[in-house]
CSV table of C-alpha atoms in Angstrom, one decimal:
chain,number,residue,atom,x,y,z
A,1,UNK,CA,135.1,98.3,78.6
A,2,UNK,CA,132.9,100.5,80.7
A,3,UNK,CA,134.7,103.4,82.5
A,4,UNK,CA,133.2,102.3,85.9
A,5,UNK,CA,132.1,98.7,86.4
A,6,UNK,CA,130.2,97.1,89.2
A,7,UNK,CA,128.7,93.7,89.8
A,8,UNK,CA,125.0,94.3,89.4
A,9,UNK,CA,124.1,91.6,92.0
A,10,UNK,CA,121.6,91.2,93.5
A,11,UNK,CA,123.4,90.3,96.7
A,12,UNK,CA,120.9,88.6,99.0
A,13,UNK,CA,122.3,88.2,102.5
A,14,UNK,CA,120.8,87.6,106.0
A,15,UNK,CA,120.5,90.3,108.5
A,16,UNK,CA,123.8,90.6,110.6
A,17,UNK,CA,126.0,89.3,107.7
A,18,UNK,CA,129.0,91.1,106.4
A,19,UNK,CA,128.9,91.9,102.7
A,20,UNK,CA,131.4,93.5,100.4
A,21,UNK,CA,131.3,94.7,96.8
A,22,UNK,CA,133.9,96.2,94.5
A,23,UNK,CA,133.9,98.7,91.7
A,24,UNK,CA,136.6,99.0,89.0
A,25,UNK,CA,137.5,102.1,87.1
A,26,UNK,CA,139.4,102.4,83.8
A,27,UNK,CA,141.0,105.8,84.0
A,28,UNK,CA,144.2,105.8,86.1
A,29,UNK,CA,144.0,109.6,86.4
A,30,UNK,CA,140.6,109.5,88.2
A,31,UNK,CA,140.7,111.8,91.2
A,32,UNK,CA,137.9,111.3,93.6
A,33,UNK,CA,135.8,108.3,94.5
A,34,UNK,CA,132.4,108.0,96.3
A,35,UNK,CA,129.8,105.5,97.2
A,36,UNK,CA,126.2,106.6,96.8
A,37,UNK,CA,123.1,104.8,97.9
A,38,UNK,CA,119.8,104.7,96.0
A,39,UNK,CA,116.6,103.4,97.4
A,40,UNK,CA,113.9,102.1,95.0
A,41,UNK,CA,112.4,104.9,92.9
A,42,UNK,CA,114.3,107.6,94.9
A,43,UNK,CA,117.3,109.9,94.1
A,44,UNK,CA,120.9,108.8,94.8
A,45,UNK,CA,122.3,110.1,98.1
A,46,UNK,CA,125.9,110.2,99.2
A,47,UNK,CA,126.9,107.4,101.5
A,48,UNK,CA,130.6,108.1,101.9
A,49,UNK,CA,133.7,109.4,100.2
A,50,UNK,CA,136.6,107.0,99.6
A,51,UNK,CA,140.0,108.2,100.7
A,52,UNK,CA,143.4,106.8,99.7
A,53,UNK,CA,144.0,105.5,103.2
A,54,UNK,CA,140.6,103.9,103.6
A,55,UNK,CA,137.9,105.2,105.8
A,56,UNK,CA,135.1,104.0,108.1
A,57,UNK,CA,131.7,105.4,108.9
A,58,UNK,CA,130.1,103.3,111.5
A,59,UNK,CA,129.4,99.9,109.9
A,60,UNK,CA,130.6,101.0,106.5
A,61,UNK,CA,134.3,100.8,105.4
A,62,UNK,CA,135.5,102.1,102.0
A,63,UNK,CA,138.9,101.2,100.5
A,64,UNK,CA,140.7,102.5,97.4
A,65,UNK,CA,143.3,100.5,95.6
A,66,UNK,CA,144.9,102.8,93.0
A,67,UNK,CA,147.4,100.3,91.7
A,68,UNK,CA,144.6,97.9,90.8
A,69,UNK,CA,142.1,100.6,90.1
A,70,UNK,CA,139.2,99.5,92.2
A,71,UNK,CA,137.3,100.7,95.2
A,72,UNK,CA,135.4,98.6,97.7
A,73,UNK,CA,132.6,98.9,100.2
A,74,UNK,CA,132.2,96.7,103.2
A,75,UNK,CA,129.1,96.6,105.3
A,76,UNK,CA,129.3,94.9,108.7
A,77,UNK,CA,126.3,93.7,110.7
A,78,UNK,CA,123.9,94.4,107.9
A,79,UNK,CA,120.5,95.8,108.7
A,80,UNK,CA,117.2,95.4,106.8
A,81,UNK,CA,117.4,99.1,106.1
A,82,UNK,CA,120.7,98.6,104.2
A,83,UNK,CA,118.7,97.1,101.4
A,84,UNK,CA,119.3,99.4,98.4
A,85,UNK,CA,121.3,99.9,95.3
A,86,UNK,CA,124.9,101.1,95.9
A,87,UNK,CA,126.4,103.3,93.2
A,88,UNK,CA,130.1,103.7,92.6
A,89,UNK,CA,131.0,107.2,91.5
A,90,UNK,CA,134.3,108.5,90.0
A,91,UNK,CA,135.3,112.1,89.4
A,92,UNK,CA,137.7,112.8,86.5
A,93,UNK,CA,139.2,115.8,84.9
A,94,UNK,CA,141.4,118.7,86.1
A,95,UNK,CA,138.5,120.2,88.0
A,96,UNK,CA,136.6,117.0,88.5
A,97,UNK,CA,134.0,118.1,86.0
A,98,UNK,CA,133.4,114.7,84.6
A,99,UNK,CA,131.5,112.5,86.9
A,100,UNK,CA,130.9,108.8,86.1
A,101,UNK,CA,128.4,106.5,87.7
A,102,UNK,CA,128.6,102.8,87.9
A,103,UNK,CA,125.4,101.0,87.1
A,104,UNK,CA,125.0,100.0,90.7
A,105,UNK,CA,125.0,96.9,92.9
A,106,UNK,CA,121.6,95.8,94.3
A,107,UNK,CA,121.7,94.6,97.9
A,108,UNK,CA,118.8,92.8,99.6
A,109,UNK,CA,119.0,92.0,103.3
A,110,UNK,CA,116.6,89.3,104.5
A,111,UNK,CA,115.3,88.8,108.1
B,1,UNK,CA,116.7,125.4,102.2
B,2,UNK,CA,114.9,123.2,99.7
B,3,UNK,CA,118.0,121.7,98.1
B,4,UNK,CA,117.4,120.6,94.5
B,5,UNK,CA,113.8,120.7,93.2
B,6,UNK,CA,112.5,119.2,90.0
B,7,UNK,CA,109.2,119.6,88.3
B,8,UNK,CA,107.1,117.8,87.2
B,9,UNK,CA,107.4,114.5,89.1
B,10,UNK,CA,105.7,112.5,86.3
B,11,UNK,CA,105.0,113.3,82.7
B,12,UNK,CA,103.5,111.4,79.7
B,13,UNK,CA,104.2,112.8,76.2
B,14,UNK,CA,103.3,111.7,72.7
B,15,UNK,CA,106.0,111.2,70.2
B,16,UNK,CA,107.1,114.5,68.7
B,17,UNK,CA,105.9,116.7,71.5
B,18,UNK,CA,108.3,119.1,73.2
B,19,UNK,CA,108.6,119.9,76.9
B,20,UNK,CA,110.9,121.4,79.5
B,21,UNK,CA,111.9,119.7,82.7
B,22,UNK,CA,112.6,122.3,85.4
B,23,UNK,CA,115.4,122.1,87.9
B,24,UNK,CA,116.3,124.6,90.6
B,25,UNK,CA,118.7,124.7,93.5
B,26,UNK,CA,119.0,127.2,96.4
B,27,UNK,CA,122.5,126.2,97.6
B,28,UNK,CA,124.4,128.6,95.3
B,29,UNK,CA,126.1,125.7,93.6
B,30,UNK,CA,128.1,126.4,90.5
B,31,UNK,CA,127.9,123.0,88.9
B,32,UNK,CA,124.6,121.6,87.8
B,33,UNK,CA,123.9,118.6,85.6
B,34,UNK,CA,121.2,116.4,84.1
B,35,UNK,CA,121.2,112.6,84.1
B,36,UNK,CA,119.0,110.0,82.8
B,37,UNK,CA,118.7,106.6,84.5
B,38,UNK,CA,117.6,103.5,82.6
B,39,UNK,CA,117.4,100.0,84.0
B,40,UNK,CA,120.7,98.2,84.0
B,41,UNK,CA,122.6,101.3,82.7
B,42,UNK,CA,123.1,103.5,85.7
B,43,UNK,CA,123.1,107.2,85.5
B,44,UNK,CA,124.2,108.8,82.2
B,45,UNK,CA,125.2,112.4,81.9
B,46,UNK,CA,123.1,114.4,79.4
B,47,UNK,CA,124.4,118.0,79.9
B,48,UNK,CA,126.1,119.9,82.5
B,49,UNK,CA,127.0,123.5,83.5
B,50,UNK,CA,129.8,124.9,85.5
B,51,UNK,CA,128.2,128.2,86.0
B,52,UNK,CA,125.7,130.7,84.6
B,53,UNK,CA,126.1,131.1,80.9
B,54,UNK,CA,128.2,128.0,80.5
B,55,UNK,CA,127.0,124.6,79.4
B,56,UNK,CA,128.5,121.5,77.9
B,57,UNK,CA,127.5,118.1,76.6
B,58,UNK,CA,127.7,115.0,78.5
B,59,UNK,CA,127.6,111.4,77.4
B,60,UNK,CA,124.1,111.3,75.8
B,61,UNK,CA,123.2,114.9,74.7
B,62,UNK,CA,121.2,114.2,71.5
B,63,UNK,CA,117.6,115.3,71.6
B,64,UNK,CA,118.1,117.6,74.6
B,65,UNK,CA,118.9,121.2,75.0
B,66,UNK,CA,119.9,123.2,78.1
B,67,UNK,CA,120.5,126.7,79.1
B,68,UNK,CA,121.8,128.3,82.3
B,69,UNK,CA,120.8,131.9,82.6
B,70,UNK,CA,121.0,132.0,86.4
B,71,UNK,CA,122.9,130.1,89.0
B,72,UNK,CA,119.7,128.7,90.5
B,73,UNK,CA,118.0,127.2,87.4
B,74,UNK,CA,119.0,124.6,84.8
B,75,UNK,CA,116.1,123.6,82.6
B,76,UNK,CA,116.3,120.6,80.3
B,77,UNK,CA,114.3,120.8,77.0
B,78,UNK,CA,113.2,117.9,74.9
B,79,UNK,CA,112.9,119.2,71.4
B,80,UNK,CA,110.8,116.4,69.8
B,81,UNK,CA,110.1,113.6,72.2
B,82,UNK,CA,110.9,110.0,71.2
B,83,UNK,CA,110.0,106.7,72.9
B,84,UNK,CA,113.8,106.2,73.5
B,85,UNK,CA,113.6,109.1,75.8
B,86,UNK,CA,111.4,107.3,78.2
B,87,UNK,CA,113.4,107.3,81.4
B,88,UNK,CA,113.9,108.8,84.9
B,89,UNK,CA,115.6,112.1,84.8
B,90,UNK,CA,117.7,113.5,87.7
B,91,UNK,CA,119.0,116.9,88.1
B,92,UNK,CA,122.0,117.4,90.4
B,93,UNK,CA,124.2,120.2,91.8
B,94,UNK,CA,127.4,120.6,93.7
B,95,UNK,CA,130.2,123.1,94.4
B,96,UNK,CA,132.4,123.3,91.3
B,97,UNK,CA,135.9,123.0,92.7
B,98,UNK,CA,137.1,119.7,94.0
B,99,UNK,CA,137.2,119.7,97.8
B,100,UNK,CA,139.9,119.0,100.2
B,101,UNK,CA,140.4,115.4,101.3
B,102,UNK,CA,138.6,115.0,104.6
B,103,UNK,CA,136.2,117.9,104.1
B,104,UNK,CA,133.0,115.9,104.0
B,105,UNK,CA,130.3,117.2,101.7
B,106,UNK,CA,132.5,119.5,99.7
B,107,UNK,CA,132.3,117.3,96.7
B,108,UNK,CA,128.9,115.9,97.4
B,109,UNK,CA,126.4,116.0,94.6
B,110,UNK,CA,122.8,116.7,95.6
B,111,UNK,CA,120.1,115.2,93.5
B,112,UNK,CA,116.6,116.3,92.9
B,113,UNK,CA,113.7,113.7,93.4
B,114,UNK,CA,113.6,112.9,89.7
B,115,UNK,CA,111.1,113.2,86.8
B,116,UNK,CA,109.6,110.0,85.5
B,117,UNK,CA,109.0,110.6,81.8
B,118,UNK,CA,107.1,108.3,79.5
B,119,UNK,CA,107.0,108.9,75.7
B,120,UNK,CA,104.2,107.0,73.8
């Protein structure tokens, strides 16, 4: 089993739709969780951190479920510019020195 | 403040050649790392460093060497290039210590623009 698993997609949804994807992790001692966004042929960039109590950043909501070991990302009112690959990232280790990336979920928003 | 820079952007090598991918950051970050990204496999950690003079292996270190003589620079050396090393390589940096919850950006990893390497 991979340490961090994501549905590769692609998710193809119309503009304005709500879309959600999950990411599961295998190490129950994992400490920190993030969603990164990667545009085609570009470097990954931080989208948002994921906090235990859940957090929102505009149209984006991230949730953490430690009991079931998954994190989720919800995008409301999707825009064409949201088309990208979304990477789930998990930090492990006493000083978070081990960083594990999921293979990414591709999202395509159509007009 | 240039962030993380990588050179070259593109490179084509023949099997058996050696080369060095350069990475530099000007944010005084302690932690630097190298990843390779292949289709369908996400980013895999090659080597990382938690400070000048300290390096360690990641998930896929074979065929690569690193050194960290300064805080700013973290070059990746391919000793004898093989077609299996055809990939996109990203360098990244961040502050070493885990941040406090709610302090945005403290744990953020900053990536360079990548080097696209083809080995023939």
